CSV table of C-alpha atoms in Angstrom, one decimal:
chain,number,residue,atom,x,y,z
A,1,MET,CA,-29.3,18.9,-7.1
A,2,LYS,CA,-30.6,22.1,-6.1
A,3,ARG,CA,-30.4,22.7,-2.0
A,4,VAL,CA,-33.2,24.5,0.2
A,5,TYR,CA,-32.4,27.1,2.0
A,6,ARG,CA,-34.8,28.2,5.0
A,7,PHE,CA,-35.1,31.5,6.7
A,8,PRO,CA,-36.7,32.0,10.1
A,9,LEU,CA,-38.3,35.4,10.3
A,10,LYS,CA,-37.0,35.7,13.9
A,11,GLN,CA,-33.3,35.3,14.4
A,12,ASN,CA,-32.8,38.1,17.3
A,13,ILE,CA,-34.2,39.4,20.4
A,14,GLY,CA,-37.1,41.7,19.5
A,15,GLU,CA,-39.4,41.6,16.6
A,16,ALA,CA,-39.9,39.2,13.9
A,17,ALA,CA,-38.8,40.4,10.4
A,18,VAL,CA,-41.5,41.3,7.8
A,19,PRO,CA,-41.2,39.5,4.5
A,20,VAL,CA,-41.0,41.8,1.5
A,21,ILE,CA,-40.7,38.9,-1.4
A,22,VAL,CA,-43.4,36.5,-2.5
A,23,GLU,CA,-43.5,33.1,-4.2
A,24,GLY,CA,-41.8,32.5,-7.3
A,25,GLU,CA,-39.9,35.5,-7.2
A,26,THR,CA,-35.9,35.1,-8.1
A,27,ILE,CA,-33.8,36.5,-5.4
A,28,ILE,CA,-30.0,37.5,-5.6
A,29,ARG,CA,-27.4,36.9,-2.8
A,30,GLY,CA,-27.5,39.9,-0.6
A,31,GLN,CA,-31.1,40.7,-1.5
A,32,LEU,CA,-33.4,41.8,1.5
A,33,ILE,CA,-36.1,39.6,2.0
A,34,ALA,CA,-37.7,40.7,5.4
A,35,PHE,CA,-37.2,43.9,7.2
A,36,LYS,CA,-37.7,45.1,10.7
A,37,GLY,CA,-40.4,47.4,11.4
A,38,GLU,CA,-39.5,51.3,11.6
A,39,ASN,CA,-39.5,51.8,14.8
A,40,SER,CA,-39.2,48.0,16.7
A,41,LEU,CA,-36.5,46.4,18.1
A,42,GLY,CA,-35.3,43.8,15.5
A,43,ALA,CA,-33.0,42.9,12.4
A,44,ASN,CA,-33.4,42.7,8.7
A,45,LEU,CA,-32.9,39.7,6.9
A,46,PHE,CA,-31.1,39.1,3.6
A,47,SER,CA,-31.1,36.0,1.5
A,48,SER,CA,-27.3,34.0,1.5
A,49,VAL,CA,-28.1,32.5,-2.1
A,50,THR,CA,-29.4,33.4,-5.5
A,51,GLY,CA,-32.0,31.4,-6.4
A,52,VAL,CA,-36.5,31.4,-6.4
A,53,VAL,CA,-38.5,31.7,-3.4
A,54,SER,CA,-40.3,28.5,-3.0
A,55,GLU,CA,-42.6,29.6,0.1
A,56,VAL,CA,-43.1,32.8,2.1
A,57,GLY,CA,-44.7,31.3,5.3
A,58,GLU,CA,-45.9,32.8,8.9
A,59,LYS,CA,-42.3,31.9,10.5
A,60,GLU,CA,-40.1,31.4,8.0
A,61,ILE,CA,-39.1,31.9,3.9
A,62,THR,CA,-37.7,29.1,1.9
A,63,ILE,CA,-35.8,29.7,-1.2
A,64,LEU,CA,-34.5,27.0,-3.5
A,65,ALA,CA,-30.9,27.8,-4.5
A,66,GLU,CA,-29.5,28.2,-8.0
A,67,GLU,CA,-26.8,25.0,-8.4
A,68,GLU,CA,-24.0,27.5,-9.3
A,69,GLN,CA,-23.7,30.1,-6.6
A,70,SER,CA,-21.2,33.6,-6.8
A,71,GLN,CA,-19.6,34.8,-3.8
A,72,ASP,CA,-21.0,38.5,-5.0
A,73,TYR,CA,-23.7,40.3,-3.4
A,74,LEU,CA,-26.0,43.4,-3.5
A,75,PRO,CA,-24.6,46.2,-1.5
A,76,LEU,CA,-25.9,47.7,1.4
A,77,LYS,CA,-27.6,51.2,0.6
A,78,SER,CA,-26.9,53.4,3.8
A,79,ASP,CA,-24.1,56.1,3.9
A,80,THR,CA,-23.3,56.1,7.7
A,81,PRO,CA,-21.6,53.4,9.8
A,82,LEU,CA,-24.4,53.0,12.3
A,83,LYS,CA,-27.0,53.0,9.5
A,84,LEU,CA,-25.3,50.4,7.7
A,85,ILE,CA,-24.9,48.1,10.9
A,86,GLU,CA,-28.7,48.6,11.1
A,87,GLU,CA,-29.3,48.1,7.7
A,88,ALA,CA,-27.3,44.7,7.6
A,89,GLY,CA,-29.2,43.1,10.2
A,90,ILE,CA,-26.0,42.1,12.4
A,91,VAL,CA,-27.0,41.0,15.7
A,92,GLY,CA,-25.0,39.4,18.7
A,93,LEU,CA,-23.3,36.5,17.0
A,94,GLY,CA,-22.2,34.9,20.2
A,95,GLY,CA,-25.6,33.7,21.0
A,96,ALA,CA,-27.6,36.5,22.5
A,97,GLY,CA,-29.1,37.8,19.1
A,98,PHE,CA,-29.5,41.6,20.4
A,99,PRO,CA,-29.7,43.9,17.3
A,100,SER,CA,-26.2,45.5,17.3
A,101,TYR,CA,-27.2,49.0,16.2
A,102,ALA,CA,-29.4,49.4,19.2
A,103,LYS,CA,-26.5,48.8,21.4
A,104,LEU,CA,-24.4,51.0,19.9
A,105,ARG,CA,-27.0,53.7,18.9
A,106,LYS,CA,-25.9,56.0,22.2
A,107,PRO,CA,-22.6,57.3,22.1
A,108,PHE,CA,-21.0,57.9,25.5
A,109,ASN,CA,-21.0,60.9,26.9
A,110,ASN,CA,-17.4,61.0,28.7
A,111,GLY,CA,-15.8,58.1,27.0
A,112,GLY,CA,-16.5,54.5,27.2
A,113,THR,CA,-14.8,51.1,26.9
A,114,ILE,CA,-15.7,49.0,24.1
A,115,ILE,CA,-14.7,45.1,25.2
A,116,VAL,CA,-14.6,42.3,22.3
A,117,ASN,CA,-15.2,39.5,23.9
A,118,ALA,CA,-13.2,36.5,22.0
A,119,ALA,CA,-13.2,34.3,24.8
A,120,GLU,CA,-14.1,31.5,22.9
A,121,CYS,CA,-16.2,30.4,26.1
A,122,GLU,CA,-17.6,27.1,25.5
A,123,PRO,CA,-15.3,24.2,25.0
A,124,VAL,CA,-15.0,22.4,21.4
A,125,LEU,CA,-15.9,25.8,20.0
A,126,SER,CA,-13.0,27.3,17.9
A,127,HIS,CA,-14.2,29.3,14.9
A,128,ASN,CA,-13.5,33.0,16.6
A,129,ILE,CA,-9.9,32.3,17.5
A,130,VAL,CA,-9.4,30.8,14.0
A,131,SER,CA,-10.9,34.0,12.6
A,132,ILE,CA,-8.3,36.1,14.5
A,133,GLU,CA,-5.6,34.0,13.8
A,134,ARG,CA,-6.2,34.4,9.9
A,135,ASP,CA,-7.1,37.8,9.7
A,136,PRO,CA,-6.5,39.8,13.0
A,137,GLY,CA,-6.7,43.1,10.8
A,138,LYS,CA,-10.3,42.8,10.6
A,139,LEU,CA,-11.1,42.2,14.3
A,140,LEU,CA,-8.9,45.3,15.0
A,141,ARG,CA,-10.7,47.5,12.1
A,142,GLY,CA,-14.0,46.4,13.2
A,143,LEU,CA,-13.4,47.5,16.8
A,144,GLU,CA,-12.0,50.8,15.6
A,145,ILE,CA,-15.0,51.7,13.9
A,146,VAL,CA,-17.4,50.6,16.9
A,147,MET,CA,-15.1,53.0,19.1
A,148,GLN,CA,-15.5,55.7,16.5
A,149,ILE,CA,-19.5,55.1,16.3
A,150,THR,CA,-19.9,55.2,20.7
A,151,HIS,CA,-17.1,57.8,21.0
A,152,ALA,CA,-15.1,55.2,23.1
A,153,ASP,CA,-11.8,56.0,24.2
A,154,LYS,CA,-10.5,52.7,25.3
A,155,GLY,CA,-10.9,49.2,23.7
A,156,VAL,CA,-10.0,46.0,25.1
A,157,ILE,CA,-9.9,42.3,23.4
A,158,ALA,CA,-10.4,39.8,26.0
A,159,ILE,CA,-9.1,36.7,24.9
A,160,LYS,CA,-8.0,33.7,27.0
A,161,GLU,CA,-4.2,33.5,27.6
A,162,LYS,CA,-3.9,29.9,26.0
A,163,HIS,CA,-4.4,31.2,22.7
A,164,GLN,CA,-0.8,32.3,22.0
A,165,GLU,CA,-1.0,32.4,18.2
A,166,ALA,CA,-4.0,34.5,18.2
A,167,ILE,CA,-2.3,36.8,20.6
A,168,LYS,CA,0.6,36.9,18.7
A,169,LYS,CA,-0.8,37.9,15.6
A,170,LEU,CA,-3.4,40.7,17.5
A,171,ASN,CA,-0.1,42.2,19.2
A,172,HIS,CA,1.8,42.3,15.8
A,173,ALA,CA,-1.1,43.9,13.8
A,174,MET,CA,-2.3,46.3,16.8
A,175,GLN,CA,-1.4,50.0,16.0
A,176,SER,CA,-3.7,51.9,18.2
A,177,GLU,CA,-2.4,53.1,21.9
A,178,LYS,CA,-6.7,53.3,22.8
A,179,VAL,CA,-6.6,49.2,22.4
A,180,ARG,CA,-5.1,46.6,24.7
A,181,ILE,CA,-5.1,43.0,25.1
A,182,ALA,CA,-6.5,41.4,28.3
A,183,PHE,CA,-5.8,37.7,29.2
A,184,LEU,CA,-8.8,35.4,30.7
A,185,PRO,CA,-8.2,32.2,32.5
A,186,ASP,CA,-9.0,29.2,30.5
A,187,ARG,CA,-12.1,28.0,32.5
A,188,TYR,CA,-15.9,28.2,32.0
A,189,PRO,CA,-17.7,30.9,31.6
A,190,MET,CA,-15.4,33.4,31.0
A,191,GLY,CA,-17.4,34.6,28.0
A,192,GLU,CA,-20.2,35.5,29.8
A,193,GLU,CA,-20.7,39.0,29.8
A,194,ARG,CA,-20.5,40.3,33.5
A,195,ALA,CA,-17.5,37.5,33.7
A,196,VAL,CA,-15.4,39.3,31.1
A,197,ILE,CA,-16.1,42.8,32.6
A,198,ARG,CA,-15.1,41.4,35.9
A,199,GLU,CA,-11.9,40.0,34.7
A,200,VAL,CA,-11.1,43.0,32.4
A,201,LEU,CA,-12.2,45.8,34.9
A,202,GLY,CA,-12.3,44.5,38.0
A,203,GLN,CA,-16.1,45.2,38.6
A,204,LEU,CA,-18.9,42.8,39.3
A,205,LEU,CA,-22.1,44.1,37.9
A,206,PRO,CA,-25.6,42.7,39.8
A,207,VAL,CA,-27.4,40.3,37.8
A,208,ASP,CA,-29.9,43.3,37.0
A,209,THR,CA,-27.2,45.9,35.4
A,210,LEU,CA,-26.3,46.4,31.9
A,211,PRO,CA,-22.9,47.1,30.9
A,212,LEU,CA,-23.8,50.2,29.4
A,213,GLU,CA,-24.8,51.5,33.0
A,214,ILE,CA,-20.8,51.6,33.9
A,215,ASN,CA,-20.1,53.3,30.1
A,216,VAL,CA,-19.2,49.9,28.7
A,217,ILE,CA,-20.3,47.8,25.9
A,218,VAL,CA,-19.4,44.1,25.0
A,219,LEU,CA,-19.6,42.7,21.8
A,220,ASN,CA,-18.8,39.1,20.5
A,221,ALA,CA,-15.7,39.0,18.1
A,222,GLU,CA,-17.2,37.7,15.1
A,223,THR,CA,-19.9,40.6,15.5
A,224,VAL,CA,-17.2,42.9,15.6
A,225,CYS,CA,-15.7,41.2,12.3
A,226,ARG,CA,-19.3,41.3,10.5
A,227,ILE,CA,-19.5,45.0,11.5
A,228,GLN,CA,-16.4,45.8,9.6
A,229,GLU,CA,-17.8,43.7,6.6
A,230,ALA,CA,-21.1,46.2,6.4
A,231,VAL,CA,-19.1,49.5,7.0
A,232,ASP,CA,-16.2,48.8,4.7
A,233,LEU,CA,-17.6,46.3,2.4
A,234,LYS,CA,-21.5,47.0,2.6
A,235,LYS,CA,-21.9,43.6,3.1
A,236,PRO,CA,-25.2,42.6,4.5
A,237,LEU,CA,-25.2,39.8,7.6
A,238,ILE,CA,-25.3,36.7,5.1
A,239,ASP,CA,-22.5,34.6,6.3
A,240,LYS,CA,-21.8,32.6,9.4
A,241,ASP,CA,-18.5,31.1,10.7
A,242,ILE,CA,-19.1,27.7,12.3
A,243,THR,CA,-17.6,25.2,14.3
A,244,VAL,CA,-18.3,21.4,13.2
A,245,ALA,CA,-17.5,18.8,15.4
A,246,GLY,CA,-17.8,15.6,17.0
A,247,LYS,CA,-19.1,12.1,14.9
A,248,ILE,CA,-18.0,12.8,11.7
A,249,TYR,CA,-17.7,9.9,9.4
A,250,GLY,CA,-14.8,8.5,9.6
A,251,ASN,CA,-13.6,10.1,12.6
A,252,VAL,CA,-11.1,12.3,10.9
A,253,ASN,CA,-10.9,15.9,11.9
A,254,LEU,CA,-13.4,15.9,14.9
A,255,ILE,CA,-13.1,19.6,15.0
A,256,GLN,CA,-13.4,21.8,11.8
A,257,VAL,CA,-14.1,25.3,11.3
A,258,PHE,CA,-15.9,26.7,8.3
A,259,GLN,CA,-16.1,30.4,7.4
A,260,ASP,CA,-18.6,32.3,5.8
A,261,VAL,CA,-21.4,29.4,5.8
A,262,PRO,CA,-24.4,30.6,4.2
A,263,LEU,CA,-27.5,31.4,6.5
A,264,GLY,CA,-30.3,28.9,5.5
A,265,MET,CA,-28.3,26.1,5.0
A,266,SER,CA,-29.1,23.1,6.7
A,267,VAL,CA,-27.8,21.2,9.1
A,268,LYS,CA,-27.2,18.1,7.2
A,269,ASP,CA,-25.6,19.9,4.9
A,270,VAL,CA,-23.2,21.8,6.8
A,271,PHE,CA,-21.6,18.5,8.4
A,272,GLU,CA,-21.9,17.3,4.7
A,273,MET,CA,-19.0,19.9,4.4
A,274,ALA,CA,-17.0,18.1,7.4
A,275,GLY,CA,-17.3,14.7,5.8
A,276,GLY,CA,-21.0,13.7,7.1
A,277,ILE,CA,-22.4,12.6,9.9
A,278,ALA,CA,-21.2,9.1,11.4
A,279,GLU,CA,-23.9,6.2,11.3
A,280,GLU,CA,-24.4,6.0,14.8
A,281,TYR,CA,-24.4,9.3,17.2
A,282,GLY,CA,-26.5,10.4,20.4
A,283,GLU,CA,-27.9,14.0,19.3
A,284,LEU,CA,-27.1,16.9,17.1
A,285,ILE,CA,-26.4,20.0,19.4
A,286,MET,CA,-26.7,23.5,17.9
A,287,GLY,CA,-24.5,25.6,19.6
A,288,GLY,CA,-21.7,24.9,22.5
A,289,PRO,CA,-21.6,21.6,24.8
A,290,PHE,CA,-23.0,23.9,27.4
A,291,THR,CA,-25.6,26.2,26.2
A,292,GLY,CA,-26.3,24.2,22.8
A,293,ARG,CA,-29.8,22.8,22.1
A,294,ARG,CA,-30.7,19.9,20.3
A,295,THR,CA,-31.4,20.1,16.9
A,296,ASP,CA,-32.0,18.0,13.9
A,297,LYS,CA,-30.7,17.4,10.2
A,298,THR,CA,-33.4,19.5,8.3
A,299,GLU,CA,-32.9,22.9,10.6
A,300,PRO,CA,-31.3,25.7,9.1
A,301,VAL,CA,-28.1,27.7,10.3
A,302,VAL,CA,-29.4,31.1,11.7
A,303,LYS,CA,-27.4,34.2,12.6
A,304,THR,CA,-26.8,33.1,16.0
A,305,THR,CA,-25.0,29.5,15.1
A,306,GLY,CA,-21.7,29.0,16.6
A,307,GLY,CA,-21.2,25.4,16.6
A,308,LEU,CA,-22.7,22.0,15.3
A,309,ILE,CA,-21.9,19.2,17.3
A,310,ALA,CA,-22.5,15.0,16.6
A,311,ALA,CA,-22.3,14.3,20.1
A,312,GLU,CA,-21.5,10.6,21.4
A,313,CYS,CA,-24.1,7.6,21.5
A,314,PHE,CA,-26.3,8.3,25.0
A,315,MET,CA,-24.8,6.2,27.7
A,316,LYS,CA,-27.4,4.3,30.4
A,317,PHE,CA,-28.1,6.5,33.5
A,318,PRO,CA,-29.2,5.3,36.9
A,319,ASP,CA,-33.1,4.4,37.1
A,320,LYS,CA,-33.3,7.6,39.4
A,321,ILE,CA,-31.5,10.8,38.9
A,322,GLY,CA,-31.4,14.4,40.5
A,323,LEU,CA,-30.6,17.4,38.5
A,324,LEU,CA,-28.6,20.6,39.5
A,325,VAL,CA,-29.1,23.4,37.3
A,326,CYS,CA,-26.7,26.2,36.9
A,327,ALA,CA,-27.3,29.7,35.3
A,328,CYS,CA,-23.9,29.3,33.5
A,329,GLY,CA,-24.9,26.1,31.4
A,330,ALA,CA,-28.0,24.1,30.4
A,331,ASP,CA,-31.5,24.8,31.6
A,332,ARG,CA,-33.8,22.8,33.3
A,333,GLU,CA,-35.5,21.7,30.0
A,334,ARG,CA,-31.7,20.7,28.6
A,335,LEU,CA,-31.0,18.8,31.6
A,336,GLU,CA,-34.8,17.1,31.6
A,337,GLU,CA,-34.0,16.4,27.9
A,338,LEU,CA,-30.7,14.5,28.5
A,339,ALA,CA,-32.1,12.4,31.5
A,340,TYR,CA,-35.2,11.6,29.4
A,341,SER,CA,-32.9,10.3,26.8
A,342,MET,CA,-30.7,8.3,28.9
A,343,GLY,CA,-33.7,6.3,30.7
A,344,SER,CA,-33.7,8.1,34.1
A,345,GLU,CA,-36.3,9.2,36.1
A,346,VAL,CA,-36.2,12.8,37.3
A,347,VAL,CA,-36.9,12.3,41.1
A,348,ASP,CA,-35.9,16.3,42.3
A,349,ILE,CA,-34.7,19.7,40.6
A,350,ALA,CA,-32.3,21.9,42.5
A,351,TYR,CA,-30.9,25.3,41.5
A,352,CYS,CA,-27.3,26.7,42.2
A,353,LYS,CA,-27.4,29.0,45.1
A,354,GLN,CA,-26.2,31.8,42.8
A,355,ALA,CA,-28.9,31.3,39.8
A,356,LYS,CA,-31.3,34.0,40.5
A,357,GLU,CA,-34.1,34.7,38.6
A,358,VAL,CA,-34.2,37.7,36.0
A,359,LYS,CA,-37.0,38.5,33.6
A,360,ASN,CA,-37.8,35.0,33.2
A,361,THR,CA,-34.4,33.6,33.1
A,362,ARG,CA,-31.8,32.7,35.5
A,363,LYS,CA,-28.1,34.8,35.8
A,364,CYS,CA,-25.1,33.9,38.0
A,365,GLU,CA,-24.5,36.4,40.9
A,366,ASN,CA,-20.9,35.9,40.1
A,367,PRO,CA,-20.2,33.5,36.9
A,368,GLY,CA,-17.5,30.7,37.6
A,369,LYS,CA,-17.1,31.4,41.4
A,370,CYS,CA,-18.9,28.9,43.3
A,371,PRO,CA,-20.2,29.3,46.8
A,372,GLY,CA,-20.5,25.5,47.3
A,373,GLN,CA,-23.0,22.9,46.4
A,374,VAL,CA,-23.2,20.4,49.4
A,375,GLN,CA,-26.8,21.3,50.5
A,376,LYS,CA,-28.1,21.2,47.1
A,377,ILE,CA,-26.4,17.9,46.5
A,378,MET,CA,-27.8,16.4,50.2
A,379,ASP,CA,-31.5,17.5,49.3
A,380,LEU,CA,-31.3,15.7,46.3
A,381,LYS,CA,-30.0,12.4,47.7
A,382,LYS,CA,-32.5,12.5,50.3
A,383,SER,CA,-35.3,12.7,47.2
A,384,GLY,CA,-33.9,9.4,46.2
A,385,ALA,CA,-31.5,10.3,43.5
A,386,LYS,CA,-28.8,7.7,42.8
A,387,ALA,CA,-26.9,10.2,40.7
A,388,VAL,CA,-26.8,13.9,39.9
A,389,LEU,CA,-26.9,15.5,36.0
A,390,ILE,CA,-25.3,19.2,36.3
A,391,SER,CA,-25.1,21.9,34.2
A,392,ASN,CA,-22.7,23.8,36.2
A,393,CYS,CA,-19.3,25.9,35.5
A,394,THR,CA,-16.1,24.7,36.0
A,395,ASP,CA,-15.6,25.9,39.7
A,396,CYS,CA,-19.2,24.8,40.8
A,397,SER,CA,-18.4,21.4,39.0
A,398,ASN,CA,-15.4,20.8,41.5
A,399,THR,CA,-17.6,21.8,44.5
A,400,VAL,CA,-19.6,18.8,43.3
A,401,MET,CA,-17.1,16.3,42.8
A,402,ALA,CA,-15.8,17.2,46.4
A,403,CYS,CA,-19.3,16.0,47.9
A,404,ALA,CA,-21.2,13.9,45.6
A,405,PRO,CA,-19.2,10.7,45.3
A,406,ARG,CA,-18.6,10.9,49.2
A,407,MET,CA,-22.3,10.6,49.3
A,408,GLY,CA,-22.5,7.6,47.0
A,409,LEU,CA,-24.1,9.7,43.8
A,410,SER,CA,-22.1,9.3,40.3
A,411,VAL,CA,-22.0,12.4,38.4
A,412,TYR,CA,-22.9,13.3,35.3
A,413,HIS,CA,-22.4,16.4,33.3
A,414,CYS,CA,-24.4,18.2,30.4
A,415,THR,CA,-21.5,18.2,28.2
A,416,ASP,CA,-20.4,14.9,28.3
A,417,GLY,CA,-21.8,13.5,25.0
A,418,ALA,CA,-20.5,16.6,23.2
A,419,LEU,CA,-16.8,16.1,25.0
A,420,ARG,CA,-16.8,12.5,24.3
A,421,ALA,CA,-17.4,12.9,20.7
A,422,VAL,CA,-14.1,14.9,20.2
A,423,ASN,CA,-12.1,13.0,22.9
A,424,TYR,CA,-11.7,15.9,25.1
A,425,PRO,CA,-11.8,15.2,29.1
A,426,LEU,CA,-15.1,15.4,31.0
A,427,ILE,CA,-16.0,18.4,33.4
A,428,ARG,CA,-15.4,16.8,36.5
A,429,SER,CA,-12.7,17.7,38.7
A,430,ILE,CA,-10.5,20.2,37.6
A,431,ARG,CA,-7.7,22.2,38.9
């Protein structure tokens, strides 16, 4: 049976791509199907499969794939590393989706630092570490390419110290004296860009300051690996590494990693590769337990998809609940969605003291370092909350647990359903 692949035209920060194909056209894997504007911030879009275009809509392209698929692809045509990265349609694959060529197009004047974010920040997600363990040379070669493009004189691979096998493989494969490994603590959100810079360089950037202002560029580990493919293999961004986890049929291998999953494949088909979704589950999450969003079986894998989690069935919450929103985790809308799913009325909403508004979003002033949440919890209790639902980082969760239970409030976390589904400890008091 032929599979349907869907390609949203906007999978990145910036403008949506513009279709260059028509309905009924036969498409080859690696063929350009939508292009970014010449002078706009955006990203090209390529087909990950060979098949026939069944629909070209305002928001997405649908392709009916041939039953037999080759791993071959149409190669890129550009002749320089930066142009190849731009042509390939590579964006930040850690979830941000910022076009990579735009980060790299202005070289450092007096040397700079490229930091590879290999933190594998969110619990459950593990595809970046698995990729490093299987082929550390790919990451190191990608870093070398990026350093050459930007004229960087230092490269750093930031990774949690607990990933000893990946670190061992990197040390064995490393040849350049310009590159070093920096160890990160095992707590959330050590993969947040400014947290990585703070831990690696000892410098905390203000919420409105970009890394480039201090001669630093941070790139996700898979992004760097896909850059290597674009430059050395002339491969467009058509595949994605994904962690699939949770309520898998038969409860065997609750966390699985799949490399080179074709973009556009449905969530259902990806879960089928892992054994299928169990009959009973709470919700499907695209992304990680902290910052992922609710999805459904029909949605497609996109460039920024890092995880797919079938969460545990929803528990019943108290009838009145307060929300404490942290800039490092689930936002207000996501917490409201969870509260509704658990049958609670939201009586009040509070924000972490450090969650500062920046361009219609919120950023933490000092990610992973909590200033204390006692007053916020007291305010929620005064509003009639019988429990609190939080999206806090590790340190903030500790401070909530130090006060909320003493006030008679139960504590729930936005990650509970995902972590229960893989038998992970819940995020509460963590030492």
